[in-house]
């Protein structure tokens, strides 16, 4: 049967829509075929994989997830692949390696197709669909969207040469749970941008009446634009909205709230207790999450109290009983000055008991602290965002899913693919701050948020309220009615994506380039545009940065491969080519963090206070990165997530820099670029004395203890015995033995560099040996090393060596170098490891002044060393000294 491609616009729960097609596909295709679903977020992918693994296991159908959170599995082993658009784009870029696998894909399911209209992700979805149907005309495509009025255009796009596309559009009445949407307008001063914050705060005080009117005493989910707005909104509701909770629910909330960690508070308390009382007071009072800034002036006053008075009062607080009594009477007249109370507290001897007591005191002073998560949960309210730790998030989700919590305030990230029993959903303000200024939520975000109301497994009806400004009322009315068409976003990303297709040989000449563009939704929606002119413009731009060759046919060049392999934007590549700064590590890092890829990352207002304490530099992302390499403990959970994103983006940018400078840069800038790339891989400076930190299982505290014991280099660490390590870090013998084995499995390189012939060309022989290759093989510690020969900062020879191919032999090369390129008769060989710190080797030869005997001795030593470490694989014929010709 020749199935047609399908475009569906249906207001429904997404599970059954794609499952029926998967059953249908496996019913007509071989069990060895593959089906792919592209889902909008990682959360949706995880949910789908868990669901389908259970449902399809009786059919021996294997399901896997392809996102940035999981390692790439062998795709040959799976029948269903659930991937995010970005991951599937990355996977399909490797068609040369996986073309046989891609040919097995018979069904492509596109969930939440309205993300085509998103500026940042829409182009990615459009490209992967256009790429797959361009290569595989027999591919079946199922596109699903809750709001898709322009189905005719989309059908023209997803059809292939062999399959037409059918369109099915369902009214809102087909939704399993009826959803009523209400749009409420509130005045906003669009001229004064500072009023965005005031507008958001004012809306917080209007929520209580809306919840009372529309919630029917059922759970309510409120979406806010920022993390600080989430916490402020929850605190306002705790004061304004009184919930009637049963005794049973109160008991459950009391038990669960005791499990909440409030780890930011505890971690900062512990750190300040052990680092000094004055630092504790100053930074703790300035903490934006818990304290009001107005108390800082009071802080200055009470810090003037004499030390003698503090010591006198300290005598009254000698026992645990007295401290507990103090906690119980913290609002009495015994200690009316809360600031004096805190000073007394921090001057006590340090015990875990007193840390707990201090937290209890601070929680009881509700007039002084903002509401913590524990206070909110006890009141039947909670907040949820990526800035709280994972344990607290799991507890909050569990309580809300079981309707123990009546109100949950969250950021928009919770809207993607998570089902909760929310009868009422409120979108509090559709405006938020971004890098470009004040923006509105995207169509996908709004649809996902209001779609959380009235889920089929929890409720029979749902209500969604959108709180916005008067000028946006018509826009959101059209959105709810499904009147906003999905528009292609490929125009702003056409250059990079054409380069990808050139690299895949999908575009080999001008004619195939025109054909590919006509295969996109962008062309269908703009069919009057001059395709030839667009293609010529893209080719001109790519030729300008030397990314392609356009002679008899269009082919990709080295610079183009850098863009494709490392997913670097055209603008960033143009900046890399035009880099003319000093080749220092500092300048390279500043340059990297100024590129387009990092500009899309923004740090929240509350985070900037912490970053400004690290460094006053305007480049706060670089400050955070440097803090990580300098072993500064990052306590804030949201900053930890930002740091992960910085490392993720930095890895691809730095590797692109290395690939470019190895071909075009000087030796110094190439070496420093490799160092920068290694920073993102190892999180250690190249000259750090905490080499041990690169061993898995060793953190900052243990690293410092080992350093204090005198083990600062990799050579000294190799002499470390498990018993000695056990004495230093006070850990079990098995753990210490494992750490020592890991240290000894780091490759130990020997670089041998000698001259064989001096004439118009100089012949040198290079040999690289892994001395501990047996231990490296046991631990599978493969490494990529960059070998560079230079003279006077000019690269004379470069090579990239994967140690995987050195496990049974050495790496050796005879290299000829033009004598005219050598400055001052000196050449230097450099071995730089990409994955390990402390392994680099350097060897220099001055062939003008070096005695003849020394040169010959170096050559003989090559043979002796090889025979010692590779007795079975090195014969006398291979390195016969008699066969060497030395000319002076």
PDB file of C-alpha atoms in Angstrom, residues 726-823:
ATOM      1  CA  UNK A 726      44.877   6.860  52.291  1.00  0.00           C
ATOM      2  CA  UNK A 727      46.749   8.761  54.988  1.00  0.00           C
ATOM      3  CA  UNK A 728      46.343  12.053  53.121  1.00  0.00           C
ATOM      4  CA  UNK A 729      42.647  11.930  52.211  1.00  0.00           C
ATOM      5  CA  UNK A 730      41.403   9.517  54.901  1.00  0.00           C
ATOM      6  CA  UNK A 731      39.477   7.273  52.514  1.00  0.00           C
ATOM      7  CA  UNK A 732      39.113   3.501  52.177  1.00  0.00           C
ATOM      8  CA  UNK A 733      41.940   1.407  50.774  1.00  0.00           C
ATOM      9  CA  UNK A 734      39.925   0.279  47.726  1.00  0.00           C
ATOM     10  CA  UNK A 735      39.145   3.859  46.751  1.00  0.00           C
ATOM     11  CA  UNK A 736      42.789   4.909  47.078  1.00  0.00           C
ATOM     12  CA  UNK A 737      43.951   1.927  45.027  1.00  0.00           C
ATOM     13  CA  UNK A 738      41.491   2.841  42.276  1.00  0.00           C
ATOM     14  CA  UNK A 739      42.719   6.448  42.257  1.00  0.00           C
ATOM     15  CA  UNK A 740      46.360   5.360  42.015  1.00  0.00           C
ATOM     16  CA  UNK A 741      45.511   3.023  39.134  1.00  0.00           C
ATOM     17  CA  UNK A 742      43.785   5.904  37.337  1.00  0.00           C
ATOM     18  CA  UNK A 743      46.849   8.124  37.818  1.00  0.00           C
ATOM     19  CA  UNK A 744      49.191   5.481  36.436  1.00  0.00           C
ATOM     20  CA  UNK A 745      46.928   4.913  33.427  1.00  0.00           C
ATOM     21  CA  UNK A 746      47.367   8.506  32.210  1.00  0.00           C
ATOM     22  CA  UNK A 747      49.655   8.195  29.165  1.00  0.00           C
ATOM     23  CA  UNK A 748      53.347   8.715  29.916  1.00  0.00           C
ATOM     24  CA  UNK A 749      54.858   9.976  26.675  1.00  0.00           C
ATOM     25  CA  UNK A 750      58.489   9.812  25.609  1.00  0.00           C
ATOM     26  CA  UNK A 751      59.415  12.151  22.752  1.00  0.00           C
ATOM     27  CA  UNK A 752      62.601  11.309  20.840  1.00  0.00           C
ATOM     28  CA  UNK A 753      63.796  13.882  18.320  1.00  0.00           C
ATOM     29  CA  UNK A 754      67.007  13.539  16.295  1.00  0.00           C
ATOM     30  CA  UNK A 755      68.679  14.813  13.105  1.00  0.00           C
ATOM     31  CA  UNK A 756      69.568  12.317  10.389  1.00  0.00           C
ATOM     32  CA  UNK A 757      70.708  14.546   7.566  1.00  0.00           C
ATOM     33  CA  UNK A 758      71.674  18.200   7.134  1.00  0.00           C
ATOM     34  CA  UNK A 759      71.708  19.604   3.622  1.00  0.00           C
ATOM     35  CA  UNK A 760      69.355  21.910   1.722  1.00  0.00           C
ATOM     36  CA  UNK A 761      66.691  19.941   3.520  1.00  0.00           C
ATOM     37  CA  UNK A 762      67.056  18.751   7.070  1.00  0.00           C
ATOM     38  CA  UNK A 763      65.819  15.237   7.791  1.00  0.00           C
ATOM     39  CA  UNK A 764      64.662  14.625  11.344  1.00  0.00           C
ATOM     40  CA  UNK A 765      63.259  11.511  12.893  1.00  0.00           C
ATOM     41  CA  UNK A 766      60.519  11.743  15.497  1.00  0.00           C
ATOM     42  CA  UNK A 767      59.451   8.861  17.719  1.00  0.00           C
ATOM     43  CA  UNK A 768      56.650   9.003  20.278  1.00  0.00           C
ATOM     44  CA  UNK A 769      56.377   6.190  22.818  1.00  0.00           C
ATOM     45  CA  UNK A 770      53.771   5.481  25.471  1.00  0.00           C
ATOM     46  CA  UNK A 771      55.880   4.066  28.288  1.00  0.00           C
ATOM     47  CA  UNK A 772      52.915   2.713  30.272  1.00  0.00           C
ATOM     48  CA  UNK A 773      50.959   1.502  27.239  1.00  0.00           C
ATOM     49  CA  UNK A 774      49.784  -1.688  29.001  1.00  0.00           C
ATOM     50  CA  UNK A 775      48.097   0.269  31.798  1.00  0.00           C
ATOM     51  CA  UNK A 776      46.679   2.767  29.312  1.00  0.00           C
ATOM     52  CA  UNK A 777      45.187  -0.096  27.327  1.00  0.00           C
ATOM     53  CA  UNK A 778      43.638  -1.646  30.450  1.00  0.00           C
ATOM     54  CA  UNK A 779      41.885   1.620  31.384  1.00  0.00           C
ATOM     55  CA  UNK A 780      41.074   2.473  27.737  1.00  0.00           C
ATOM     56  CA  UNK A 781      42.555   5.952  28.211  1.00  0.00           C
ATOM     57  CA  UNK A 782      42.697   6.964  24.568  1.00  0.00           C
ATOM     58  CA  UNK A 783      44.073  10.405  23.856  1.00  0.00           C
ATOM     59  CA  UNK A 784      44.410  12.749  20.911  1.00  0.00           C
ATOM     60  CA  UNK A 785      47.776  14.451  20.743  1.00  0.00           C
ATOM     61  CA  UNK A 786      48.868  17.344  18.570  1.00  0.00           C
ATOM     62  CA  UNK A 787      52.450  17.066  17.330  1.00  0.00           C
ATOM     63  CA  UNK A 788      54.004  20.300  16.034  1.00  0.00           C
ATOM     64  CA  UNK A 789      57.531  21.095  14.846  1.00  0.00           C
ATOM     65  CA  UNK A 790      58.314  24.817  14.866  1.00  0.00           C
ATOM     66  CA  UNK A 791      61.124  27.276  14.441  1.00  0.00           C
ATOM     67  CA  UNK A 792      60.859  30.968  15.271  1.00  0.00           C
ATOM     68  CA  UNK A 793      57.074  30.670  15.929  1.00  0.00           C
ATOM     69  CA  UNK A 794      56.552  29.223  12.439  1.00  0.00           C
ATOM     70  CA  UNK A 795      54.941  25.809  12.168  1.00  0.00           C
ATOM     71  CA  UNK A 796      57.035  23.498   9.998  1.00  0.00           C
ATOM     72  CA  UNK A 797      55.075  20.285  10.516  1.00  0.00           C
ATOM     73  CA  UNK A 798      51.803  19.376  12.238  1.00  0.00           C
ATOM     74  CA  UNK A 799      50.076  16.082  12.831  1.00  0.00           C
ATOM     75  CA  UNK A 800      47.185  14.818  14.926  1.00  0.00           C
ATOM     76  CA  UNK A 801      47.733  11.396  16.473  1.00  0.00           C
ATOM     77  CA  UNK A 802      45.088   9.222  18.074  1.00  0.00           C
ATOM     78  CA  UNK A 803      46.735   7.034  20.693  1.00  0.00           C
ATOM     79  CA  UNK A 804      44.207   4.311  19.964  1.00  0.00           C
ATOM     80  CA  UNK A 805      46.471   3.348  17.074  1.00  0.00           C
ATOM     81  CA  UNK A 806      49.616   3.399  19.237  1.00  0.00           C
ATOM     82  CA  UNK A 807      48.535   0.735  21.683  1.00  0.00           C
ATOM     83  CA  UNK A 808      50.654  -2.012  20.111  1.00  0.00           C
ATOM     84  CA  UNK A 809      53.447   0.039  18.582  1.00  0.00           C
ATOM     85  CA  UNK A 810      55.184   3.398  18.649  1.00  0.00           C
ATOM     86  CA  UNK A 811      54.557   6.319  16.337  1.00  0.00           C
ATOM     87  CA  UNK A 812      57.558   7.226  14.224  1.00  0.00           C
ATOM     88  CA  UNK A 813      58.108   9.522  11.233  1.00  0.00           C
ATOM     89  CA  UNK A 814      61.002  10.714   9.100  1.00  0.00           C
ATOM     90  CA  UNK A 815      60.333  14.366   8.273  1.00  0.00           C
ATOM     91  CA  UNK A 816      62.139  16.612   5.772  1.00  0.00           C
ATOM     92  CA  UNK A 817      62.246  20.337   6.500  1.00  0.00           C
ATOM     93  CA  UNK A 818      63.412  23.115   4.179  1.00  0.00           C
ATOM     94  CA  UNK A 819      66.498  24.656   5.755  1.00  0.00           C
ATOM     95  CA  UNK A 820      65.491  28.158   4.614  1.00  0.00           C
ATOM     96  CA  UNK A 821      62.479  28.045   6.941  1.00  0.00           C
ATOM     97  CA  UNK A 822      64.575  27.468  10.056  1.00  0.00           C
ATOM     98  CA  UNK A 823      65.583  30.479  12.135  1.00  0.00           C
TER      99      UNK A 823
END
